[in-house]
Amino acid sequence: WGYTSFRPLQREAMETVLAARDSIVVLPTGGGKSICFQAPALVRPGLAVVVSPLLSLMKDQVDTLVGNGVAAGLYNSSLTPAEKGRVVAGLRDGRYRLLYVSPERLVGEGSDGFLALLASCDVGFVAVDEAHCISQWGHDFRPEYRQLSRLRQALPGISIHAYTATATSQVRRDIASQLGLRDPVELVGAFDRPNLLYRVLPRGVLKRQLLDVLARHRGEAGIIYCVSRREVDTLAAWLTAEGVPALPYHAGLSDAERSRNQDAFLGERVDVIVATVAFGMGIDRSNVRFVVHAGAPRSPEHYQQESGRAGRDGLEAECLLLSSSADFMRWRVMLERGGELSDASQALLRQMERYATSVGCRHRHLSEYFGDRYPKDGCGACDFCLNELETAADSVVIARKVLSCVVRVGQRFGAMHVSSVLRGHASEQVVSRGHDSLTTFGLLSALEYRLLRRWHESEARRE
Ligand code: ADP
Ligand code: ZN
């Protein structure tokens, strides 16, 4: 490989393979996971089986390995019958050091023959890449990964190693139990990106807020994520008209247009790209100085991945989340429509909402969410630690009044209604329900309606 040193935890990860000790390795994207199983595969006797869900990634890795003279093969649905035959023959001859397999081909329906073939080969270890896909609690659950539990029975003597970029402790436990790992070594890398400056703001007048960000980053590269394609198109056109050339990027564009826009961004011919959260892959450029979310994504995992496209070069970059409670309602509707509204997806959404509404160090929040301890008291690189957040002196008192009103109206009304009651606004709805005679009516009449609404989404802190 020609590297002069290990990246964090790479040596430890490789040692677990050499010692045939089951392991779970959690390193952020770009942390260098693949070498953790590729290098030991060349040192250890036997065949290394690599499970990977993404056909294109699989092909890239195998091509690179073969290009470097490593006997690596690939077995997935993209092969012709003749190619499959060649791989099977190669396996029988013990020709490979590494074999990349899709989970379907390895343990899916009709794969018994292939498993039996592997069992008769000299398999040294199995590496499961993107292992979070096995967990229903993860953000990218793939049912075909569940079948991997059969590996342990089919290949009882070998060690299994799981690799992923995002795994909360719950997902890690799930990976261990699903794969039947035996007392696995857990290696969790540092997730914090100290060069990223995190900010969260309630979404107000979006265009105004975007202009503020752009003014801080004149002539610099940035990505703006939106929830809908229509918003992407509108914003890209508007930004261009405002003198900030911007291109759209979403699944509704033709392949040709999408790759043209992507190339323009990567080739630094345009600096701002507006993308949907659902389709932001491939827009990696190392000098991205800001990533703005014009709406919250559906999980902290998504947020970490998308905001993480900023500052790949290690220099300071800003990650701004503009969100409102409407984002989360919208996601619930969208997930429901797509048949994806599971307990797990709702839990992730709630976690994202927690990030968007909590008051505290953002670096700490994200690190701890991903199961990493955050050692510093103040990060010096988030809105909270930089003292940018608006705070009210009597937040606990306000919170009590809000809650008290929520209880008085029978916990059956939304923030808008409760705010009206608290402000003492005798609207038709308020009066018709007799809520103008509650003791909480007009209790916070001095607060602006807009502010009051926002209080419902904020966190009260006892200092
Ligand atoms: P991941 O799978 O964790 O996202 P990769 O395995 O694709 O990351 O590695 C990311 C990049 O880091 C690759 O370009 C790889 O060649 C490089 N890399 C990995 N290990 C090292 C190392 N020890 N020193 C320098 N570069 C490394
Ligand atoms: Zn902080």
Short mmCIF file of C-alpha atoms and ligand atoms in Angstrom, two decimals:
data_model
loop_
_atom_site.label_atom_id
_atom_site.label_comp_id
_atom_site.label_asym_id
_atom_site.label_seq_id
_atom_site.Cartn_x
_atom_site.Cartn_y
_atom_site.Cartn_z
CA TRP A 1 0.00 0.00 0.00
CA GLY A 2 2.95 2.29 0.48
CA TYR A 3 1.69 3.93 3.65
CA THR A 4 4.20 4.88 6.28
CA SER A 5 1.99 4.62 9.35
CA PHE A 6 -1.28 3.26 10.64
CA ARG A 7 -4.35 5.38 11.03
CA PRO A 8 -6.02 5.19 14.47
CA LEU A 9 -7.10 1.64 15.40
CA GLN A 10 -5.97 0.08 12.12
CA ARG A 11 -3.17 -1.86 13.80
CA GLU A 12 -5.50 -3.09 16.55
CA ALA A 13 -8.13 -4.05 13.98
CA MET A 14 -5.62 -6.04 11.94
CA GLU A 15 -4.33 -7.76 15.05
CA THR A 16 -7.78 -9.14 15.83
CA VAL A 17 -7.83 -10.76 12.40
CA LEU A 18 -4.34 -12.20 12.80
CA ALA A 19 -5.32 -13.53 16.22
CA ALA A 20 -8.60 -14.94 14.83
CA ARG A 21 -10.56 -13.01 17.47
CA ASP A 22 -14.03 -11.85 16.42
CA SER A 23 -14.25 -8.08 16.24
CA ILE A 24 -16.43 -5.05 15.57
CA VAL A 25 -14.58 -2.11 14.08
CA VAL A 26 -16.33 1.26 13.98
CA LEU A 27 -14.39 3.91 12.11
CA PRO A 28 -15.77 7.01 10.45
CA THR A 29 -16.08 7.10 6.66
CA GLY A 30 -12.64 7.59 5.19
CA GLY A 31 -11.06 6.22 8.36
CA GLY A 32 -9.48 3.39 6.37
CA LYS A 33 -11.52 0.30 7.17
CA SER A 34 -10.88 -1.73 4.04
CA ILE A 35 -7.17 -2.14 4.63
CA CYS A 36 -8.03 -3.60 8.06
CA PHE A 37 -9.21 -6.80 6.38
CA GLN A 38 -7.31 -6.60 3.09
CA ALA A 39 -3.83 -6.51 4.56
CA PRO A 40 -4.33 -9.43 6.99
CA ALA A 41 -5.91 -11.42 4.13
CA LEU A 42 -2.52 -11.42 2.44
CA VAL A 43 -0.67 -12.46 5.57
CA ARG A 44 -2.95 -15.07 7.03
CA PRO A 45 -3.29 -18.47 5.43
CA GLY A 46 -6.64 -19.25 3.85
CA LEU A 47 -9.28 -17.34 1.96
CA ALA A 48 -10.79 -14.11 3.22
CA VAL A 49 -14.49 -13.76 2.43
CA VAL A 50 -15.67 -10.14 2.31
CA VAL A 51 -19.39 -9.44 2.48
CA SER A 52 -20.31 -6.12 0.91
CA PRO A 53 -23.73 -4.74 -0.04
CA LEU A 54 -22.74 -2.32 -2.78
CA LEU A 55 -21.95 -3.83 -6.16
CA SER A 56 -20.07 -0.78 -7.45
CA LEU A 57 -17.92 -0.49 -4.34
CA MET A 58 -17.16 -4.19 -4.53
CA LYS A 59 -16.01 -3.88 -8.11
CA ASP A 60 -13.82 -0.85 -7.34
CA GLN A 61 -12.07 -2.62 -4.50
CA VAL A 62 -11.53 -5.84 -6.42
CA ASP A 63 -10.25 -3.96 -9.48
CA THR A 64 -7.78 -2.06 -7.33
CA LEU A 65 -6.60 -5.21 -5.60
CA VAL A 66 -6.20 -7.12 -8.86
CA GLY A 67 -4.42 -4.11 -10.37
CA ASN A 68 -1.93 -4.41 -7.54
CA GLY A 69 -1.37 -8.09 -8.18
CA VAL A 70 -3.60 -9.44 -5.43
CA ALA A 71 -5.61 -12.59 -6.22
CA ALA A 72 -9.05 -11.15 -5.48
CA GLY A 73 -12.37 -12.23 -6.91
CA LEU A 74 -15.96 -11.15 -6.86
CA TYR A 75 -19.20 -13.08 -6.75
CA ASN A 76 -22.50 -11.27 -7.15
CA SER A 77 -25.55 -10.88 -9.33
CA SER A 78 -23.67 -8.84 -11.92
CA LEU A 79 -21.74 -11.90 -13.13
CA THR A 80 -22.69 -13.92 -16.20
CA PRO A 81 -23.07 -17.69 -15.69
CA ALA A 82 -19.70 -18.21 -17.39
CA GLU A 83 -18.00 -15.73 -15.04
CA LYS A 84 -19.62 -17.43 -12.06
CA GLY A 85 -18.29 -20.75 -13.28
CA ARG A 86 -14.78 -19.32 -13.44
CA VAL A 87 -15.00 -18.00 -9.87
CA VAL A 88 -16.28 -21.34 -8.59
CA ALA A 89 -13.46 -23.15 -10.37
CA GLY A 90 -10.99 -20.65 -8.91
CA LEU A 91 -12.32 -21.30 -5.43
CA ARG A 92 -11.94 -25.06 -5.89
CA ASP A 93 -8.34 -24.51 -6.99
CA GLY A 94 -7.67 -22.26 -4.00
CA ARG A 95 -6.70 -19.47 -6.34
CA TYR A 96 -8.04 -16.51 -4.32
CA ARG A 97 -6.80 -14.67 -1.26
CA LEU A 98 -9.91 -12.49 -1.08
CA LEU A 99 -13.39 -13.12 -2.35
CA TYR A 100 -15.98 -10.32 -2.31
CA VAL A 101 -19.55 -11.63 -2.09
CA SER A 102 -22.93 -9.95 -1.89
CA PRO A 103 -25.07 -11.13 1.02
CA GLU A 104 -27.71 -12.48 -1.39
CA ARG A 105 -25.20 -14.75 -3.15
CA LEU A 106 -23.64 -15.85 0.10
CA VAL A 107 -26.64 -16.65 2.29
CA GLY A 108 -29.73 -15.75 0.27
CA GLU A 109 -32.21 -18.12 -1.26
CA GLY A 110 -30.60 -20.93 -3.26
CA SER A 111 -27.13 -20.14 -1.93
CA ASP A 112 -26.74 -23.39 0.00
CA GLY A 113 -24.50 -24.82 -2.68
CA PHE A 114 -22.23 -21.82 -2.52
CA LEU A 115 -21.99 -21.95 1.27
CA ALA A 116 -21.21 -25.63 1.12
CA LEU A 117 -18.50 -24.89 -1.44
CA LEU A 118 -17.00 -22.26 0.86
CA ALA A 119 -17.18 -24.65 3.79
CA SER A 120 -15.06 -27.06 1.77
CA CYS A 121 -12.53 -24.32 0.99
CA ASP A 122 -9.87 -23.19 3.38
CA VAL A 123 -11.63 -20.03 4.62
CA GLY A 124 -9.49 -18.03 7.01
CA PHE A 125 -11.98 -15.38 8.12
CA VAL A 126 -15.08 -13.45 7.10
CA ALA A 127 -15.22 -9.66 6.96
CA VAL A 128 -18.67 -8.08 6.99
CA ASP A 129 -18.50 -4.56 5.58
CA GLU A 130 -21.26 -2.00 6.27
CA ALA A 131 -22.27 -4.25 9.14
CA HIS A 132 -24.87 -1.81 10.50
CA CYS A 133 -27.10 -3.00 7.64
CA ILE A 134 -27.81 -6.09 9.74
CA SER A 135 -29.57 -4.11 12.45
CA GLN A 136 -33.16 -2.98 12.37
CA TRP A 137 -32.04 -0.19 14.68
CA GLY A 138 -29.58 1.11 12.13
CA HIS A 139 -30.35 3.70 9.52
CA ASP A 140 -29.81 1.43 6.55
CA PHE A 141 -31.35 -1.91 7.44
CA ARG A 142 -31.14 -4.50 4.68
CA PRO A 143 -33.20 -7.63 5.26
CA GLU A 144 -30.77 -9.77 3.23
CA TYR A 145 -28.14 -9.03 5.87
CA ARG A 146 -30.22 -10.86 8.49
CA GLN A 147 -29.44 -14.13 6.78
CA LEU A 148 -25.79 -13.67 7.65
CA SER A 149 -26.57 -15.32 10.97
CA ARG A 150 -26.22 -18.56 9.00
CA LEU A 151 -22.51 -17.93 8.47
CA ARG A 152 -21.56 -18.97 11.95
CA GLN A 153 -23.15 -22.41 11.54
CA ALA A 154 -21.83 -22.91 8.03
CA LEU A 155 -18.29 -21.88 8.92
CA PRO A 156 -18.02 -22.63 12.63
CA GLY A 157 -14.28 -22.53 13.08
CA ILE A 158 -13.42 -19.18 11.61
CA SER A 159 -13.38 -15.67 13.01
CA ILE A 160 -15.90 -13.05 11.89
CA HIS A 161 -15.10 -9.35 11.72
CA ALA A 162 -17.66 -6.60 11.33
CA TYR A 163 -16.92 -3.11 9.97
CA THR A 164 -19.10 -0.04 9.91
CA ALA A 165 -18.93 3.74 9.92
CA THR A 166 -21.93 4.31 12.10
CA ALA A 167 -23.08 2.21 14.98
CA THR A 168 -24.66 3.28 18.21
CA SER A 169 -24.17 0.92 21.12
CA GLN A 170 -27.57 -0.60 20.41
CA VAL A 171 -26.64 -1.33 16.81
CA ARG A 172 -23.29 -2.74 17.92
CA ARG A 173 -25.02 -5.15 20.29
CA ASP A 174 -27.33 -6.14 17.48
CA ILE A 175 -24.42 -6.78 15.11
CA ALA A 176 -22.74 -8.98 17.71
CA SER A 177 -25.83 -11.05 18.39
CA GLN A 178 -26.99 -11.36 14.78
CA LEU A 179 -23.59 -12.50 13.56
CA GLY A 180 -23.13 -14.72 16.59
CA LEU A 181 -19.86 -13.05 17.46
CA ARG A 182 -17.96 -14.68 20.32
CA ASP A 183 -16.69 -12.18 22.84
CA PRO A 184 -15.76 -9.71 20.11
CA VAL A 185 -13.11 -7.06 20.49
CA GLU A 186 -14.83 -3.71 19.99
CA LEU A 187 -12.79 -0.96 18.44
CA VAL A 188 -14.53 2.39 18.14
CA GLY A 189 -12.71 5.25 16.52
CA ALA A 190 -13.05 8.92 17.26
CA PHE A 191 -16.08 10.36 15.53
CA ASP A 192 -15.55 13.94 16.38
CA ARG A 193 -14.47 16.24 13.58
CA PRO A 194 -12.88 19.10 15.49
CA ASN A 195 -12.53 21.30 12.41
CA LEU A 196 -16.29 21.41 11.85
CA LEU A 197 -18.23 24.28 13.39
CA TYR A 198 -21.78 23.15 14.17
CA ARG A 199 -24.70 25.53 14.36
CA VAL A 200 -28.42 24.91 14.69
CA LEU A 201 -31.02 27.61 14.06
CA PRO A 202 -34.79 27.51 13.93
CA ARG A 203 -35.73 27.92 10.29
CA GLY A 204 -37.08 31.38 9.67
CA VAL A 205 -36.98 33.20 6.38
CA LEU A 206 -34.86 30.62 4.59
CA LYS A 207 -33.50 32.85 1.83
CA ARG A 208 -32.41 35.47 4.32
CA GLN A 209 -30.69 32.79 6.41
CA LEU A 210 -28.94 31.37 3.34
CA LEU A 211 -27.68 34.80 2.33
CA ASP A 212 -26.19 35.19 5.81
CA VAL A 213 -24.30 31.92 5.44
CA LEU A 214 -23.15 32.72 1.93
CA ALA A 215 -21.88 36.09 3.09
CA ARG A 216 -19.63 34.27 5.55
CA HIS A 217 -18.33 32.03 2.76
CA ARG A 218 -17.99 34.22 -0.29
CA GLY A 219 -16.39 32.34 -3.17
CA GLU A 220 -16.08 29.15 -1.14
CA ALA A 221 -17.49 25.71 -1.86
CA GLY A 222 -20.64 24.55 -0.16
CA ILE A 223 -23.54 22.13 -0.23
CA ILE A 224 -27.12 23.03 0.60
CA TYR A 225 -29.39 20.11 1.42
CA CYS A 226 -33.15 20.36 1.00
CA VAL A 227 -35.91 17.89 1.68
CA SER A 228 -37.74 18.19 -1.66
CA ARG A 229 -36.65 18.25 -5.30
CA ARG A 230 -38.81 21.27 -5.97
CA GLU A 231 -37.06 23.21 -3.24
CA VAL A 232 -33.70 22.19 -4.72
CA ASP A 233 -34.62 23.53 -8.15
CA THR A 234 -36.08 26.76 -6.79
CA LEU A 235 -33.13 27.50 -4.53
CA ALA A 236 -30.51 26.69 -7.15
CA ALA A 237 -32.17 29.04 -9.63
CA TRP A 238 -32.63 31.75 -7.01
CA LEU A 239 -29.02 31.57 -5.81
CA THR A 240 -27.77 31.82 -9.38
CA ALA A 241 -29.95 34.90 -9.90
CA GLU A 242 -28.53 36.35 -6.68
CA GLY A 243 -25.06 36.09 -8.16
CA VAL A 244 -24.02 32.83 -6.51
CA PRO A 245 -23.89 30.25 -9.31
CA ALA A 246 -25.44 27.04 -7.97
CA LEU A 247 -26.44 23.73 -9.54
CA PRO A 248 -29.16 21.28 -8.52
CA TYR A 249 -28.54 17.63 -7.71
CA HIS A 250 -31.34 15.15 -7.14
CA ALA A 251 -32.85 11.90 -8.32
CA GLY A 252 -35.32 13.67 -10.63
CA LEU A 253 -32.55 14.85 -12.97
CA SER A 254 -31.41 12.74 -15.88
CA ASP A 255 -28.24 10.74 -15.28
CA ALA A 256 -26.43 12.93 -17.77
CA GLU A 257 -27.44 16.19 -16.13
CA ARG A 258 -26.69 14.88 -12.67
CA SER A 259 -23.21 13.75 -13.56
CA ARG A 260 -22.60 17.01 -15.43
CA ASN A 261 -23.52 18.99 -12.32
CA GLN A 262 -21.48 16.72 -10.11
CA ASP A 263 -18.46 17.07 -12.40
CA ALA A 264 -18.80 20.84 -12.43
CA PHE A 265 -18.75 20.84 -8.64
CA LEU A 266 -15.87 18.36 -8.31
CA GLY A 267 -13.95 20.18 -11.04
CA GLU A 268 -14.42 23.47 -9.15
CA ARG A 269 -16.27 25.11 -12.05
CA VAL A 270 -19.18 25.79 -9.72
CA ASP A 271 -18.92 26.18 -5.98
CA VAL A 272 -22.40 25.68 -4.64
CA ILE A 273 -24.52 22.62 -5.12
CA VAL A 274 -28.10 22.25 -3.90
CA ALA A 275 -29.05 18.62 -3.27
CA THR A 276 -31.83 16.56 -1.79
CA VAL A 277 -31.02 14.74 1.41
CA ALA A 278 -32.18 11.61 -0.34
CA PHE A 279 -29.61 11.91 -3.06
CA GLY A 280 -26.39 13.52 -2.00
CA MET A 281 -23.96 10.73 -2.74
CA GLY A 282 -20.96 11.34 -4.90
CA ILE A 283 -20.64 15.04 -4.23
CA ASP A 284 -17.39 14.73 -2.33
CA ARG A 285 -14.96 17.56 -2.68
CA SER A 286 -12.26 18.07 -0.10
CA ASN A 287 -12.50 21.86 0.25
CA VAL A 288 -16.21 22.13 1.05
CA ARG A 289 -16.35 25.04 3.53
CA PHE A 290 -20.03 24.89 4.46
CA VAL A 291 -22.88 22.40 4.50
CA VAL A 292 -26.32 23.84 5.19
CA HIS A 293 -29.36 21.70 5.85
CA ALA A 294 -32.44 23.69 4.90
CA GLY A 295 -34.42 20.97 6.68
CA ALA A 296 -33.52 18.24 9.14
CA PRO A 297 -32.49 14.84 7.75
CA ARG A 298 -34.15 11.68 9.07
CA SER A 299 -31.48 10.54 11.51
CA PRO A 300 -28.30 11.68 13.23
CA GLU A 301 -26.52 9.10 11.07
CA HIS A 302 -27.66 10.90 7.96
CA TYR A 303 -26.74 14.24 9.48
CA GLN A 304 -23.28 13.01 10.40
CA GLN A 305 -22.71 11.67 6.91
CA GLU A 306 -24.03 14.70 5.06
CA SER A 307 -22.52 17.39 7.26
CA GLY A 308 -19.33 15.33 7.26
CA ARG A 309 -18.79 16.26 3.62
CA ALA A 310 -17.56 19.61 4.91
CA GLY A 311 -13.91 20.15 5.71
CA ARG A 312 -12.48 16.89 4.41
CA ASP A 313 -9.19 18.75 4.02
CA GLY A 314 -9.03 19.25 7.77
CA LEU A 315 -9.50 23.01 7.60
CA GLU A 316 -12.33 24.83 9.35
CA ALA A 317 -15.78 24.42 7.84
CA GLU A 318 -19.30 25.25 8.97
CA CYS A 319 -22.25 22.88 9.33
CA LEU A 320 -25.54 24.66 9.80
CA LEU A 321 -28.83 22.96 10.47
CA LEU A 322 -31.96 25.02 9.87
CA SER A 323 -34.92 23.11 11.14
CA SER A 324 -38.40 23.34 12.53
CA SER A 325 -40.89 20.89 13.97
CA ALA A 326 -42.56 20.77 10.56
CA ASP A 327 -39.54 18.83 9.23
CA PHE A 328 -40.22 15.95 11.56
CA MET A 329 -43.91 15.81 10.81
CA ARG A 330 -43.04 15.82 7.14
CA TRP A 331 -40.62 12.92 7.58
CA ARG A 332 -43.26 10.94 9.44
CA VAL A 333 -45.67 11.42 6.56
CA MET A 334 -42.99 10.56 4.00
CA LEU A 335 -41.87 7.45 5.87
CA GLU A 336 -45.43 6.35 6.35
CA ARG A 337 -46.12 6.75 2.65
CA GLY A 338 -43.02 4.71 1.82
CA GLY A 339 -43.99 2.00 4.29
CA GLU A 340 -40.90 2.78 6.34
CA LEU A 341 -42.45 4.15 9.50
CA SER A 342 -41.08 1.52 11.88
CA ASP A 343 -40.29 1.86 15.59
CA ALA A 344 -36.67 2.13 14.57
CA SER A 345 -37.14 4.88 12.02
CA GLN A 346 -39.25 6.85 14.48
CA ALA A 347 -36.64 6.45 17.18
CA LEU A 348 -33.98 7.79 14.80
CA LEU A 349 -36.22 10.69 13.88
CA ARG A 350 -36.70 11.50 17.55
CA GLN A 351 -32.93 11.41 18.02
CA MET A 352 -32.55 13.87 15.16
CA GLU A 353 -35.19 16.07 16.74
CA ARG A 354 -33.27 15.91 19.99
CA TYR A 355 -30.15 17.16 18.25
CA ALA A 356 -32.08 19.96 16.58
CA THR A 357 -33.75 21.18 19.76
CA SER A 358 -31.25 20.50 22.51
CA VAL A 359 -29.11 23.11 24.12
CA GLY A 360 -25.57 21.92 24.69
CA CYS A 361 -22.28 21.29 22.98
CA ARG A 362 -22.99 19.87 19.52
CA HIS A 363 -19.67 18.07 19.28
CA ARG A 364 -20.37 16.32 22.54
CA HIS A 365 -23.92 15.50 21.52
CA LEU A 366 -22.86 13.83 18.27
CA SER A 367 -19.85 12.03 19.76
CA GLU A 368 -21.89 10.59 22.58
CA TYR A 369 -24.67 9.59 20.25
CA PHE A 370 -22.19 7.54 18.26
CA GLY A 371 -20.94 5.86 21.39
CA ASP A 372 -17.75 7.83 21.72
CA ARG A 373 -16.76 9.67 24.90
CA TYR A 374 -16.21 13.39 24.45
CA PRO A 375 -13.42 14.48 26.74
CA LYS A 376 -13.48 18.26 26.33
CA ASP A 377 -15.63 20.66 28.34
CA GLY A 378 -16.06 23.21 25.61
CA CYS A 379 -15.34 22.53 21.96
CA GLY A 380 -14.88 26.12 20.88
CA ALA A 381 -16.55 25.16 17.63
CA CYS A 382 -20.30 25.11 18.07
CA ASP A 383 -23.02 27.69 18.60
CA PHE A 384 -23.46 26.62 22.21
CA CYS A 385 -19.80 26.81 23.20
CA LEU A 386 -19.39 30.05 21.27
CA ASN A 387 -22.28 31.54 23.23
CA GLU A 388 -24.35 32.27 20.18
CA LEU A 389 -27.59 30.79 21.44
CA GLU A 390 -30.35 33.03 22.64
CA THR A 391 -31.21 32.09 26.18
CA ALA A 392 -33.85 33.35 28.54
CA ALA A 393 -33.00 34.03 32.15
CA ASP A 394 -36.12 32.31 33.46
CA SER A 395 -36.33 29.36 31.10
CA VAL A 396 -37.41 26.89 33.77
CA VAL A 397 -40.31 29.12 34.81
CA ILE A 398 -41.42 29.52 31.21
CA ALA A 399 -41.17 25.77 30.64
CA ARG A 400 -43.35 25.14 33.70
CA LYS A 401 -45.99 27.55 32.44
CA VAL A 402 -46.00 25.95 29.00
CA LEU A 403 -46.31 22.46 30.46
CA SER A 404 -48.98 23.55 32.86
CA CYS A 405 -51.04 24.92 29.99
CA VAL A 406 -50.52 21.72 27.99
CA VAL A 407 -51.98 19.79 30.92
CA ARG A 408 -54.89 22.22 31.42
CA VAL A 409 -56.03 21.86 27.80
CA GLY A 410 -56.07 18.11 28.29
CA GLN A 411 -52.88 17.37 26.33
CA ARG A 412 -54.92 17.31 23.18
CA PHE A 413 -53.81 20.49 21.43
CA GLY A 414 -50.78 21.48 19.42
CA ALA A 415 -48.23 24.21 20.00
CA MET A 416 -50.26 26.76 18.08
CA HIS A 417 -53.33 26.43 20.27
CA VAL A 418 -51.35 26.27 23.50
CA SER A 419 -49.44 29.38 22.45
CA SER A 420 -52.68 31.23 21.80
CA VAL A 421 -53.95 30.35 25.25
CA LEU A 422 -50.69 31.36 26.91
CA ARG A 423 -50.63 34.67 25.08
CA GLY A 424 -54.20 35.32 26.14
CA HIS A 425 -55.50 35.44 22.60
CA ALA A 426 -59.30 34.95 22.78
CA SER A 427 -59.60 33.37 19.35
CA GLU A 428 -62.72 31.54 18.27
CA GLN A 429 -61.12 28.14 18.92
CA VAL A 430 -59.90 29.19 22.33
CA VAL A 431 -63.23 30.68 23.39
CA SER A 432 -65.38 27.89 21.94
CA ARG A 433 -63.53 25.38 24.12
CA GLY A 434 -63.69 27.59 27.15
CA HIS A 435 -59.93 27.83 27.27
CA ASP A 436 -60.13 31.56 27.93
CA SER A 437 -61.25 30.75 31.45
CA LEU A 438 -58.26 28.55 32.26
CA THR A 439 -55.81 29.81 34.89
CA THR A 440 -53.06 29.61 32.30
CA PHE A 441 -54.89 31.95 29.91
CA GLY A 442 -52.66 34.94 29.32
CA LEU A 443 -49.95 33.59 31.60
CA LEU A 444 -47.23 34.49 29.12
CA SER A 445 -48.93 37.41 27.41
CA ALA A 446 -45.71 39.40 27.40
CA LEU A 447 -44.00 36.94 25.06
CA GLU A 448 -44.13 37.29 21.31
CA TYR A 449 -46.16 34.60 19.57
CA ARG A 450 -43.22 33.58 17.36
CA LEU A 451 -40.98 33.20 20.40
CA LEU A 452 -43.62 31.34 22.32
CA ARG A 453 -44.04 28.84 19.50
CA ARG A 454 -40.31 28.32 19.51
CA TRP A 455 -40.30 27.68 23.24
CA HIS A 456 -42.30 24.56 22.65
CA GLU A 457 -39.40 23.15 20.70
CA SER A 458 -36.66 24.33 23.02
CA GLU A 459 -35.03 22.88 26.04
CA ALA A 460 -35.18 24.44 29.47
CA ARG A 461 -31.99 24.43 31.46
CA ARG A 462 -31.51 24.78 35.16
CA GLU A 463 -28.28 26.68 35.62
P1 ADP B 1 -13.48 3.60 4.78
O1 ADP B 1 -13.83 2.26 4.17
O2 ADP B 1 -13.23 3.52 6.25
O3 ADP B 1 -14.44 4.70 4.43
P2 ADP B 1 -11.23 3.42 3.05
O4 ADP B 1 -10.81 2.06 3.42
O5 ADP B 1 -11.93 3.59 1.74
O6 ADP B 1 -12.11 4.07 4.20
O7 ADP B 1 -9.96 4.37 3.12
C1 ADP B 1 -10.07 5.75 2.92
C2 ADP B 1 -8.79 6.29 2.29
O8 ADP B 1 -7.73 6.28 3.22
C3 ADP B 1 -8.32 5.44 1.14
O9 ADP B 1 -7.91 6.31 0.09
C4 ADP B 1 -7.14 4.68 1.69
O10 ADP B 1 -6.23 4.32 0.68
C5 ADP B 1 -6.57 5.66 2.68
N1 ADP B 1 -5.81 5.01 3.77
C6 ADP B 1 -6.18 3.93 4.50
N2 ADP B 1 -5.27 3.64 5.43
C7 ADP B 1 -4.28 4.56 5.33
C8 ADP B 1 -3.04 4.79 6.05
N3 ADP B 1 -2.67 4.01 7.06
N4 ADP B 1 -2.30 5.84 5.65
C9 ADP B 1 -2.70 6.63 4.64
N5 ADP B 1 -3.83 6.47 3.93
C10 ADP B 1 -4.63 5.45 4.27
ZN ZN B 2 -19.38 22.79 21.68
#
